[in-house]
PDB file of C-alpha atoms in Angstrom:
ATOM      1  CA  MET A   1     112.027 110.619 122.719  1.00 64.00           C
ATOM      2  CA  LEU A   2     108.489 110.666 123.502  1.00 68.00           C
ATOM      3  CA  GLN A   3     107.795 111.151 119.655  1.00 69.00           C
ATOM      4  CA  TYR A   4     109.668 108.034 119.136  1.00 67.00           C
ATOM      5  CA  CYS A   5     107.647 105.649 121.725  1.00 69.00           C
ATOM      6  CA  ARG A   6     104.222 107.005 120.019  1.00 73.00           C
ATOM      7  CA  ALA A   7     105.698 106.030 116.197  1.00 72.00           C
ATOM      8  CA  ARG A   8     106.620 102.996 117.454  1.00 70.00           C
ATOM      9  CA  LEU A   9     103.300 102.267 118.956  1.00 75.00           C
ATOM     10  CA  VAL A  10     101.230 103.465 115.761  1.00 79.00           C
ATOM     11  CA  ASP A  11     103.760 100.740 114.076  1.00 75.00           C
ATOM     12  CA  LEU A  12     103.101  98.207 117.021  1.00 74.00           C
ATOM     13  CA  VAL A  13      99.095  98.450 116.417  1.00 80.00           C
ATOM     14  CA  ILE A  14      99.051  98.671 112.123  1.00 83.00           C
ATOM     15  CA  ALA A  15     101.320  95.661 111.884  1.00 79.00           C
ATOM     16  CA  VAL A  16      99.267  93.398 114.515  1.00 79.00           C
ATOM     17  CA  LEU A  17      96.293  94.794 113.282  1.00 82.00           C
ATOM     18  CA  GLY A  18      97.331  93.936 109.230  1.00 84.00           C
ATOM     19  CA  VAL A  19      98.783  90.559 110.102  1.00 81.00           C
ATOM     20  CA  SER A  20      96.022  89.504 112.267  1.00 79.00           C
ATOM     21  CA  THR A  21      93.349  90.524 109.532  1.00 84.00           C
ATOM     22  CA  LEU A  22      94.897  88.939 107.302  1.00 84.00           C
ATOM     23  CA  VAL A  23      95.733  85.547 109.168  1.00 81.00           C
ATOM     24  CA  PHE A  24      91.542  85.799 109.972  1.00 82.00           C
ATOM     25  CA  PHE A  25      90.426  85.686 106.561  1.00 84.00           C
ATOM     26  CA  LEU A  26      93.064  82.990 105.259  1.00 81.00           C
ATOM     27  CA  LEU A  27      92.016  80.634 108.051  1.00 77.00           C
ATOM     28  CA  ARG A  28      88.573  80.805 106.633  1.00 77.00           C
ATOM     29  CA  LEU A  29      89.570  79.799 103.824  1.00 77.00           C
ATOM     30  CA  SER A  30      90.853  76.938 104.022  1.00 71.00           C
ATOM     31  CA  GLY A  31      87.802  74.790 105.305  1.00 72.00           C
ATOM     32  CA  ASP A  32      85.654  74.549 107.802  1.00 73.00           C
ATOM     33  CA  PRO A  33      86.708  73.176 111.517  1.00 71.00           C
ATOM     34  CA  VAL A  34      83.786  71.093 112.242  1.00 73.00           C
ATOM     35  CA  ALA A  35      84.643  68.841 109.635  1.00 71.00           C
ATOM     36  CA  LEU A  36      87.968  67.974 111.462  1.00 67.00           C
ATOM     37  CA  LEU A  37      85.566  67.363 115.233  1.00 67.00           C
ATOM     38  CA  VAL A  38      83.277  65.084 114.135  1.00 68.00           C
ATOM     39  CA  THR A  39      82.973  61.328 113.666  1.00 71.00           C
ATOM     40  CA  GLU A  40      81.346  59.669 110.443  1.00 70.00           C
ATOM     41  CA  THR A  41      78.247  59.284 112.486  1.00 75.00           C
ATOM     42  CA  THR A  42      77.734  62.429 113.341  1.00 75.00           C
ATOM     43  CA  THR A  43      74.284  64.139 112.081  1.00 77.00           C
ATOM     44  CA  ARG A  44      74.100  67.191 109.710  1.00 78.00           C
ATOM     45  CA  GLU A  45      71.690  68.480 112.790  1.00 79.00           C
ATOM     46  CA  GLU A  46      74.626  67.920 115.204  1.00 78.00           C
ATOM     47  CA  MET A  47      77.245  70.053 112.942  1.00 77.00           C
ATOM     48  CA  GLU A  48      75.167  72.551 112.605  1.00 80.00           C
ATOM     49  CA  ARG A  49      74.893  72.975 116.592  1.00 80.00           C
ATOM     50  CA  LEU A  50      78.411  72.902 116.718  1.00 76.00           C
ATOM     51  CA  ARG A  51      79.120  75.447 114.146  1.00 77.00           C
ATOM     52  CA  GLU A  52      76.226  77.648 116.300  1.00 79.00           C
ATOM     53  CA  ALA A  53      78.237  76.527 119.724  1.00 77.00           C
ATOM     54  CA  LEU A  54      81.672  77.952 118.113  1.00 74.00           C
ATOM     55  CA  GLY A  55      80.291  80.914 116.208  1.00 75.00           C
ATOM     56  CA  LEU A  56      80.817  80.266 112.569  1.00 77.00           C
ATOM     57  CA  THR A  57      77.283  80.268 111.493  1.00 79.00           C
ATOM     58  CA  ALA A  58      77.607  84.120 112.086  1.00 81.00           C
ATOM     59  CA  PRO A  59      78.429  86.678 108.743  1.00 83.00           C
ATOM     60  CA  LEU A  60      81.988  86.849 108.297  1.00 82.00           C
ATOM     61  CA  TRP A  61      82.366  90.490 109.302  1.00 84.00           C
ATOM     62  CA  GLU A  62      80.220  90.273 112.738  1.00 86.00           C
ATOM     63  CA  GLN A  63      83.259  87.151 113.201  1.00 85.00           C
ATOM     64  CA  TYR A  64      86.091  89.442 112.443  1.00 85.00           C
ATOM     65  CA  VAL A  65      84.853  92.430 114.391  1.00 86.00           C
ATOM     66  CA  ARG A  66      84.042  90.069 117.207  1.00 85.00           C
ATOM     67  CA  PHE A  67      87.348  89.047 116.794  1.00 84.00           C
ATOM     68  CA  LEU A  68      88.991  92.254 117.295  1.00 84.00           C
ATOM     69  CA  GLY A  69      87.031  93.071 120.014  1.00 85.00           C
ATOM     70  CA  HIS A  70      88.236  89.755 122.284  1.00 84.00           C
ATOM     71  CA  ALA A  71      91.580  90.187 120.934  1.00 82.00           C
ATOM     72  CA  LEU A  72      92.447  94.062 122.556  1.00 81.00           C
ATOM     73  CA  GLN A  73      91.126  92.116 125.630  1.00 83.00           C
ATOM     74  CA  GLY A  74      93.976  89.220 125.155  1.00 81.00           C
ATOM     75  CA  ASP A  75      90.708  86.391 124.285  1.00 84.00           C
ATOM     76  CA  PHE A  76      91.388  84.802 121.306  1.00 84.00           C
ATOM     77  CA  GLY A  77      89.024  81.690 122.642  1.00 83.00           C
ATOM     78  CA  ASP A  78      89.184  78.508 123.563  1.00 85.00           C
ATOM     79  CA  SER A  79      91.357  75.832 121.660  1.00 85.00           C
ATOM     80  CA  LEU A  80      89.374  73.579 119.323  1.00 80.00           C
ATOM     81  CA  ARG A  81      91.701  70.636 120.367  1.00 80.00           C
ATOM     82  CA  HIS A  82      93.193  71.208 123.656  1.00 81.00           C
ATOM     83  CA  ALA A  83      89.767  72.913 125.079  1.00 82.00           C
ATOM     84  CA  ARG A  84      91.632  75.651 126.945  1.00 87.00           C
ATOM     85  CA  PRO A  85      92.292  79.181 126.199  1.00 89.00           C
ATOM     86  CA  ALA A  86      94.529  79.806 123.167  1.00 89.00           C
ATOM     87  CA  ALA A  87      96.204  82.450 124.786  1.00 89.00           C
ATOM     88  CA  SER A  88      97.613  80.592 127.569  1.00 90.00           C
ATOM     89  CA  LEU A  89      98.678  77.585 125.526  1.00 90.00           C
ATOM     90  CA  VAL A  90     100.528  80.310 123.276  1.00 90.00           C
ATOM     91  CA  TRP A  91     102.201  81.885 126.655  1.00 90.00           C
ATOM     92  CA  GLU A  92     103.258  78.532 127.289  1.00 91.00           C
ATOM     93  CA  THR A  93     104.900  77.869 124.439  1.00 91.00           C
ATOM     94  CA  LEU A  94     106.462  81.369 123.818  1.00 90.00           C
ATOM     95  CA  PRO A  95     109.647  81.264 126.068  1.00 91.00           C
ATOM     96  CA  ALA A  96     111.375  78.003 123.910  1.00 92.00           C
ATOM     97  CA  THR A  97     110.624  79.522 120.680  1.00 91.00           C
ATOM     98  CA  LEU A  98     112.350  82.462 121.837  1.00 90.00           C
ATOM     99  CA  GLU A  99     115.437  80.510 123.778  1.00 92.00           C
ATOM    100  CA  LEU A 100     115.785  78.778 120.414  1.00 92.00           C
ATOM    101  CA  THR A 101     115.540  82.012 118.246  1.00 91.00           C
ATOM    102  CA  ALA A 102     117.915  83.655 120.568  1.00 91.00           C
ATOM    103  CA  ALA A 103     120.555  80.719 120.506  1.00 93.00           C
ATOM    104  CA  ALA A 104     120.412  80.769 116.817  1.00 92.00           C
ATOM    105  CA  LEU A 105     121.038  84.460 116.887  1.00 90.00           C
ATOM    106  CA  LEU A 106     123.956  84.208 119.367  1.00 93.00           C
ATOM    107  CA  ILE A 107     125.420  81.530 117.411  1.00 93.00           C
ATOM    108  CA  ALA A 108     125.041  83.002 113.886  1.00 92.00           C
ATOM    109  CA  THR A 109     127.079  86.160 115.331  1.00 91.00           C
ATOM    110  CA  LEU A 110     129.202  84.496 117.388  1.00 93.00           C
ATOM    111  CA  LEU A 111     130.295  82.200 113.554  1.00 92.00           C
ATOM    112  CA  ALA A 112     129.526  85.289 111.248  1.00 91.00           C
ATOM    113  CA  VAL A 113     131.732  88.019 112.536  1.00 90.00           C
ATOM    114  CA  PRO A 114     135.209  86.087 112.776  1.00 90.00           C
ATOM    115  CA  LEU A 115     134.304  84.493 109.533  1.00 91.00           C
ATOM    116  CA  GLY A 116     133.905  87.893 107.363  1.00 90.00           C
ATOM    117  CA  MET A 117     136.778  89.649 109.004  1.00 89.00           C
ATOM    118  CA  LEU A 118     138.791  86.585 108.484  1.00 89.00           C
ATOM    119  CA  ALA A 119     137.678  86.344 104.693  1.00 89.00           C
ATOM    120  CA  ALA A 120     138.432  90.113 104.177  1.00 88.00           C
ATOM    121  CA  ILE A 121     141.745  90.256 105.959  1.00 87.00           C
ATOM    122  CA  ARG A 122     142.708  87.259 104.179  1.00 86.00           C
ATOM    123  CA  ARG A 123     141.742  88.140 101.081  1.00 84.00           C
ATOM    124  CA  GLY A 124     142.723  85.837  97.827  1.00 84.00           C
ATOM    125  CA  THR A 125     143.824  82.933 100.234  1.00 88.00           C
ATOM    126  CA  ALA A 126     142.869  79.324 101.207  1.00 90.00           C
ATOM    127  CA  ILE A 127     141.273  80.775 104.574  1.00 87.00           C
ATOM    128  CA  GLU A 128     138.914  83.131 102.156  1.00 86.00           C
ATOM    129  CA  THR A 129     137.989  80.289  99.758  1.00 89.00           C
ATOM    130  CA  SER A 130     137.185  78.061 103.187  1.00 90.00           C
ATOM    131  CA  CYS A 131     134.959  80.682 104.407  1.00 88.00           C
ATOM    132  CA  SER A 132     133.216  81.175 101.483  1.00 87.00           C
ATOM    133  CA  VAL A 133     132.341  77.593 101.348  1.00 90.00           C
ATOM    134  CA  ILE A 134     131.049  77.589 104.769  1.00 89.00           C
ATOM    135  CA  THR A 135     128.654  80.376 103.924  1.00 87.00           C
ATOM    136  CA  LEU A 136     127.746  79.139 100.746  1.00 87.00           C
ATOM    137  CA  VAL A 137     126.761  75.906 102.099  1.00 87.00           C
ATOM    138  CA  GLY A 138     124.964  77.653 105.043  1.00 85.00           C
ATOM    139  CA  GLN A 139     122.754  80.034 102.822  1.00 82.00           C
ATOM    140  CA  SER A 140     121.815  77.289 100.144  1.00 86.00           C
ATOM    141  CA  MET A 141     121.162  74.109 102.347  1.00 86.00           C
ATOM    142  CA  PRO A 142     117.317  74.583 103.615  1.00 85.00           C
ATOM    143  CA  PHE A 143     116.459  74.157 107.121  1.00 82.00           C
ATOM    144  CA  PHE A 144     114.920  70.695 107.101  1.00 85.00           C
ATOM    145  CA  TRP A 145     117.751  69.271 105.350  1.00 89.00           C
ATOM    146  CA  LEU A 146     120.099  70.551 107.509  1.00 90.00           C
ATOM    147  CA  GLY A 147     118.249  69.452 110.342  1.00 91.00           C
ATOM    148  CA  ILE A 148     118.365  65.935 109.132  1.00 92.00           C
ATOM    149  CA  LEU A 149     121.927  65.834 108.458  1.00 92.00           C
ATOM    150  CA  LEU A 150     122.912  66.671 111.845  1.00 93.00           C
ATOM    151  CA  ILE A 151     120.627  64.098 113.274  1.00 93.00           C
ATOM    152  CA  LEU A 152     121.703  61.356 111.365  1.00 94.00           C
ATOM    153  CA  VAL A 153     125.442  62.447 112.066  1.00 94.00           C
ATOM    154  CA  PHE A 154     125.179  63.589 115.698  1.00 93.00           C
ATOM    155  CA  ALA A 155     122.358  61.749 117.197  1.00 92.00           C
ATOM    156  CA  VAL A 156     122.218  58.440 115.024  1.00 92.00           C
ATOM    157  CA  GLN A 157     125.479  57.734 114.129  1.00 92.00           C
ATOM    158  CA  LEU A 158     128.026  59.343 117.067  1.00 91.00           C
ATOM    159  CA  HIS A 159     125.251  59.552 119.881  1.00 89.00           C
ATOM    160  CA  ALA A 160     127.024  63.045 121.182  1.00 91.00           C
ATOM    161  CA  LEU A 161     123.463  65.101 121.138  1.00 90.00           C
ATOM    162  CA  PRO A 162     119.953  63.989 121.567  1.00 91.00           C
ATOM    163  CA  SER A 163     117.999  64.119 118.375  1.00 87.00           C
ATOM    164  CA  PHE A 164     114.514  66.223 119.734  1.00 88.00           C
ATOM    165  CA  GLY A 165     112.819  67.415 123.046  1.00 86.00           C
ATOM    166  CA  ARG A 166     113.960  70.126 125.424  1.00 87.00           C
ATOM    167  CA  GLY A 167     115.626  70.113 128.652  1.00 83.00           C
ATOM    168  CA  THR A 168     119.186  70.339 128.682  1.00 88.00           C
ATOM    169  CA  LEU A 169     122.042  72.658 126.706  1.00 89.00           C
ATOM    170  CA  GLY A 170     122.580  69.458 124.442  1.00 90.00           C
ATOM    171  CA  HIS A 171     118.978  69.763 123.542  1.00 91.00           C
ATOM    172  CA  LEU A 172     119.202  73.211 122.350  1.00 92.00           C
ATOM    173  CA  ILE A 173     122.398  72.588 120.300  1.00 93.00           C
ATOM    174  CA  LEU A 174     121.294  70.919 117.329  1.00 93.00           C
ATOM    175  CA  PRO A 175     118.123  73.034 116.605  1.00 93.00           C
ATOM    176  CA  ALA A 176     119.926  76.024 117.232  1.00 93.00           C
ATOM    177  CA  LEU A 177     122.767  75.243 114.680  1.00 92.00           C
ATOM    178  CA  THR A 178     120.276  74.138 112.216  1.00 92.00           C
ATOM    179  CA  LEU A 179     118.477  77.726 112.561  1.00 91.00           C
ATOM    180  CA  SER A 180     121.531  79.869 112.355  1.00 91.00           C
ATOM    181  CA  ALA A 181     123.137  78.758 109.186  1.00 91.00           C
ATOM    182  CA  ALA A 182     120.919  81.164 107.204  1.00 89.00           C
ATOM    183  CA  THR A 183     121.604  84.047 109.151  1.00 90.00           C
ATOM    184  CA  MET A 184     125.405  83.208 110.085  1.00 91.00           C
ATOM    185  CA  ALA A 185     126.155  82.934 105.665  1.00 91.00           C
ATOM    186  CA  LYS A 186     124.171  86.027 105.140  1.00 89.00           C
ATOM    187  CA  THR A 187     126.406  87.952 107.716  1.00 90.00           C
ATOM    188  CA  ALA A 188     129.501  86.836 107.309  1.00 91.00           C
ATOM    189  CA  ARG A 189     128.908  87.944 103.822  1.00 90.00           C
ATOM    190  CA  LEU A 190     128.056  90.904 104.763  1.00 90.00           C
ATOM    191  CA  VAL A 191     131.030  91.502 107.187  1.00 90.00           C
ATOM    192  CA  ARG A 192     133.432  90.399 104.710  1.00 90.00           C
ATOM    193  CA  SER A 193     131.958  93.078 101.721  1.00 89.00           C
ATOM    194  CA  GLY A 194     131.692  95.714 104.322  1.00 88.00           C
ATOM    195  CA  MET A 195     135.279  94.959 105.800  1.00 88.00           C
ATOM    196  CA  LEU A 196     136.939  95.366 102.566  1.00 88.00           C
ATOM    197  CA  GLU A 197     135.322  98.874 101.496  1.00 88.00           C
ATOM    198  CA  VAL A 198     136.561  99.558 105.355  1.00 87.00           C
ATOM    199  CA  LEU A 199     140.116  98.656 105.436  1.00 85.00           C
ATOM    200  CA  SER A 200     140.509 100.729 102.261  1.00 85.00           C
ATOM    201  CA  GLN A 201     139.332 104.153 103.615  1.00 86.00           C
ATOM    202  CA  GLU A 202     141.744 106.920 104.493  1.00 87.00           C
ATOM    203  CA  TYR A 203     141.859 106.607 108.152  1.00 86.00           C
ATOM    204  CA  ILE A 204     142.680 102.977 108.263  1.00 85.00           C
ATOM    205  CA  ARG A 205     145.867 103.600 106.414  1.00 86.00           C
ATOM    206  CA  THR A 206     146.324 106.885 108.695  1.00 87.00           C
ATOM    207  CA  ALA A 207     145.728 104.448 111.871  1.00 84.00           C
ATOM    208  CA  ARG A 208     148.053 101.790 110.371  1.00 84.00           C
ATOM    209  CA  ALA A 209     151.034 104.724 109.556  1.00 87.00           C
ATOM    210  CA  LYS A 210     150.536 105.368 113.145  1.00 84.00           C
ATOM    211  CA  GLY A 211     152.135 102.475 113.852  1.00 83.00           C
ATOM    212  CA  LEU A 212     148.997 100.974 115.603  1.00 83.00           C
ATOM    213  CA  PRO A 213     148.909  97.227 115.672  1.00 84.00           C
ATOM    214  CA  GLU A 214     146.580  95.700 113.105  1.00 82.00           C
ATOM    215  CA  ARG A 215     144.650  93.742 115.416  1.00 83.00           C
ATOM    216  CA  LEU A 216     143.741  97.419 117.037  1.00 84.00           C
ATOM    217  CA  VAL A 217     143.159  98.802 113.789  1.00 84.00           C
ATOM    218  CA  VAL A 218     140.716  95.800 112.583  1.00 84.00           C
ATOM    219  CA  LEU A 219     138.817  95.988 115.704  1.00 82.00           C
ATOM    220  CA  ARG A 220     138.673  99.201 117.313  1.00 80.00           C
ATOM    221  CA  HIS A 221     138.379 101.120 113.668  1.00 81.00           C
ATOM    222  CA  ALA A 222     137.282  98.808 111.356  1.00 84.00           C
ATOM    223  CA  LEU A 223     134.911  96.408 113.068  1.00 83.00           C
ATOM    224  CA  ARG A 224     132.834  98.975 114.747  1.00 79.00           C
ATOM    225  CA  ASN A 225     131.832 101.414 111.489  1.00 81.00           C
ATOM    226  CA  ILE A 226     130.167  98.052 110.260  1.00 83.00           C
ATOM    227  CA  ALA A 227     128.569  97.184 112.990  1.00 82.00           C
ATOM    228  CA  ILE A 228     125.093  99.228 112.287  1.00 78.00           C
ATOM    229  CA  PRO A 229     124.498  97.316 108.695  1.00 81.00           C
ATOM    230  CA  VAL A 230     125.369  94.400 110.762  1.00 85.00           C
ATOM    231  CA  VAL A 231     123.223  95.217 113.618  1.00 82.00           C
ATOM    232  CA  THR A 232     120.382  95.821 110.856  1.00 79.00           C
ATOM    233  CA  ILE A 233     120.563  92.438 109.276  1.00 82.00           C
ATOM    234  CA  LEU A 234     120.412  90.548 112.731  1.00 82.00           C
ATOM    235  CA  GLY A 235     117.399  92.200 113.702  1.00 78.00           C
ATOM    236  CA  LEU A 236     115.520  91.738 110.359  1.00 78.00           C
ATOM    237  CA  ASP A 237     116.552  88.035 110.385  1.00 82.00           C
ATOM    238  CA  PHE A 238     114.960  87.611 114.024  1.00 82.00           C
ATOM    239  CA  GLY A 239     111.742  87.761 112.140  1.00 76.00           C
ATOM    240  CA  LEU A 240     113.325  85.023 110.025  1.00 77.00           C
ATOM    241  CA  LEU A 241     114.316  83.145 112.346  1.00 82.00           C
ATOM    242  CA  LEU A 242     111.099  82.979 114.665  1.00 80.00           C
ATOM    243  CA  GLY A 243     109.503  81.761 111.152  1.00 76.00           C
ATOM    244  CA  GLY A 244     112.343  79.449 110.147  1.00 76.00           C
ATOM    245  CA  ALA A 245     111.527  78.246 114.431  1.00 81.00           C
ATOM    246  CA  VAL A 246     108.026  76.444 112.681  1.00 82.00           C
ATOM    247  CA  VAL A 247     109.836  74.283 110.616  1.00 85.00           C
ATOM    248  CA  THR A 248     113.010  73.688 112.860  1.00 89.00           C
ATOM    249  CA  GLU A 249     110.557  72.900 116.085  1.00 89.00           C
ATOM    250  CA  THR A 250     108.995  70.563 113.945  1.00 88.00           C
ATOM    251  CA  ILE A 251     112.003  68.800 113.340  1.00 90.00           C
ATOM    252  CA  PHE A 252     113.303  68.465 116.166  1.00 91.00           C
ATOM    253  CA  ALA A 253     109.897  68.295 118.396  1.00 90.00           C
ATOM    254  CA  TRP A 254     110.857  71.359 120.101  1.00 90.00           C
ATOM    255  CA  PRO A 255     107.692  72.118 122.430  1.00 91.00           C
ATOM    256  CA  GLY A 256     107.839  75.912 120.978  1.00 89.00           C
ATOM    257  CA  THR A 257     104.973  78.177 119.561  1.00 89.00           C
ATOM    258  CA  GLY A 258     106.079  76.992 115.981  1.00 86.00           C
ATOM    259  CA  ARG A 259     105.337  73.573 116.597  1.00 87.00           C
ATOM    260  CA  LEU A 260     102.228  74.390 118.280  1.00 89.00           C
ATOM    261  CA  MET A 261     100.958  76.657 115.331  1.00 87.00           C
ATOM    262  CA  ILE A 262     101.598  73.637 113.165  1.00 86.00           C
ATOM    263  CA  GLN A 263      99.733  71.552 114.855  1.00 86.00           C
ATOM    264  CA  ALA A 264      96.896  74.049 115.134  1.00 86.00           C
ATOM    265  CA  ILE A 265      97.026  74.901 111.154  1.00 82.00           C
ATOM    266  CA  GLN A 266      96.749  71.239 110.399  1.00 81.00           C
ATOM    267  CA  GLY A 267      93.760  70.622 112.747  1.00 79.00           C
ATOM    268  CA  ARG A 268      92.335  73.933 111.678  1.00 77.00           C
ATOM    269  CA  ASP A 269      92.461  75.227 115.313  1.00 83.00           C
ATOM    270  CA  PHE A 270      91.897  78.689 114.511  1.00 82.00           C
ATOM    271  CA  PRO A 271      91.895  80.721 118.187  1.00 86.00           C
ATOM    272  CA  VAL A 272      95.445  78.601 118.503  1.00 89.00           C
ATOM    273  CA  VAL A 273      96.709  80.243 115.120  1.00 86.00           C
ATOM    274  CA  GLN A 274      95.741  83.554 115.251  1.00 85.00           C
ATOM    275  CA  ALA A 275      96.936  84.237 119.197  1.00 88.00           C
ATOM    276  CA  ALA A 276     100.174  83.031 118.190  1.00 88.00           C
ATOM    277  CA  VAL A 277     100.331  85.506 115.043  1.00 85.00           C
ATOM    278  CA  PHE A 278      99.088  88.095 116.984  1.00 84.00           C
ATOM    279  CA  VAL A 279     102.019  87.618 120.019  1.00 86.00           C
ATOM    280  CA  LEU A 280     104.599  86.885 117.465  1.00 84.00           C
ATOM    281  CA  ALA A 281     104.152  89.966 115.550  1.00 82.00           C
ATOM    282  CA  ILE A 282     104.052  92.298 118.600  1.00 83.00           C
ATOM    283  CA  VAL A 283     107.501  90.631 119.658  1.00 84.00           C
ATOM    284  CA  PHE A 284     109.055  91.279 116.167  1.00 82.00           C
ATOM    285  CA  VAL A 285     108.130  95.066 116.164  1.00 79.00           C
ATOM    286  CA  VAL A 286     109.001  95.032 119.465  1.00 82.00           C
ATOM    287  CA  ILE A 287     112.459  93.595 118.820  1.00 80.00           C
ATOM    288  CA  ASN A 288     113.003  96.598 115.894  1.00 77.00           C
ATOM    289  CA  ALA A 289     112.259  99.177 118.245  1.00 76.00           C
ATOM    290  CA  LEU A 290     115.321  97.987 120.564  1.00 79.00           C
ATOM    291  CA  LEU A 291     117.525  97.888 117.354  1.00 75.00           C
ATOM    292  CA  ASP A 292     116.678 101.580 117.192  1.00 73.00           C
ATOM    293  CA  LEU A 293     118.031 102.109 120.554  1.00 74.00           C
ATOM    294  CA  ILE A 294     121.277 100.160 119.673  1.00 75.00           C
ATOM    295  CA  TYR A 295     121.383 102.319 116.670  1.00 71.00           C
ATOM    296  CA  VAL A 296     121.998 105.331 119.406  1.00 69.00           C
ATOM    297  CA  TRP A 297     124.132 103.321 121.385  1.00 71.00           C
ATOM    298  CA  LEU A 298     126.301 102.584 118.406  1.00 69.00           C
ATOM    299  CA  ASP A 299     126.780 105.781 116.686  1.00 68.00           C
ATOM    300  CA  PRO A 300     125.911 108.634 118.944  1.00 65.00           C
ATOM    301  CA  ARG A 301     125.849 110.882 115.948  1.00 65.00           C
ATOM    302  CA  ILE A 302     122.120 108.869 115.412  1.00 61.00           C
ATOM    303  CA  ARG A 303     119.242 110.979 117.090  1.00 59.00           C
ATOM    304  CA  PHE A 304     115.485 110.556 117.384  1.00 54.00           C
ATOM    305  CA  ARG A 305     114.102 112.952 114.919  1.00 51.00           C
ATOM    306  CA  ARG A 306     112.007 116.154 116.713  1.00 47.00           C
ATOM    307  CA  GLY A 307     109.883 116.168 114.749  1.00 45.00           C
ATOM    308  CA  PRO A 308     109.167 118.634 110.995  1.00 43.00           C
TER     309      PRO A 308
END
């Protein structure tokens, strides 16, 4: 267990360092943030003084070393737009993003597992065709298009749900449905293919021959054996959902870290983008570490490696 924790800690450092380095240099290639902070009457000398005050006149390697040193202390500098510490802005918006992502993952799981099971059990029927159509639509429709359609139907036409903002359960439904569509479709297809394979195994035929009800055969013997690949896909998709939240939060004006990042990228607000990427990378690695613990719980035969 101790070795596992050390290995995960190394993974965390490598992932965060790699992502932060990539984002640092890409942001510097996107343009000069000072150009967005001045007016038409600002002189060249005033712009140079502003660059020097922001630390942008130093060589790039020096800026990078200074960034790493401050980042290790949790200091990403002040936001160029909000004139507040970038880290505090990210921590204020992170709960909203995690709430949206967790809701989307929950909806995807609750819809995907029954759909995949129905498609496998009712193979060759209209139910399987209906499930296939639903998963095809969910997997092929982009986030922004589905979000706009849901707003037009449920907010504009039916006036049943709010179209933007955060505060009540109603505000969460449309953005969570939008974000969950692709993950739901992918997971449902995985459940269907896994269930078809498991249902043809010898031990399933044995369970049926013993007279067990079909419900127990499916839920107790078949579903548990496809749980690990399903959990793997859901865990990996958690990172995709965090990325998809950037688009979804913008469509529904959801006050999360994704929307904050979009505004920061448009305004070349380097400290906020770097802080957001740093925090989200940590969240992603921690979620994957928790996945490994869930594997052991689902299948006791899996144990942490004790070393060579």
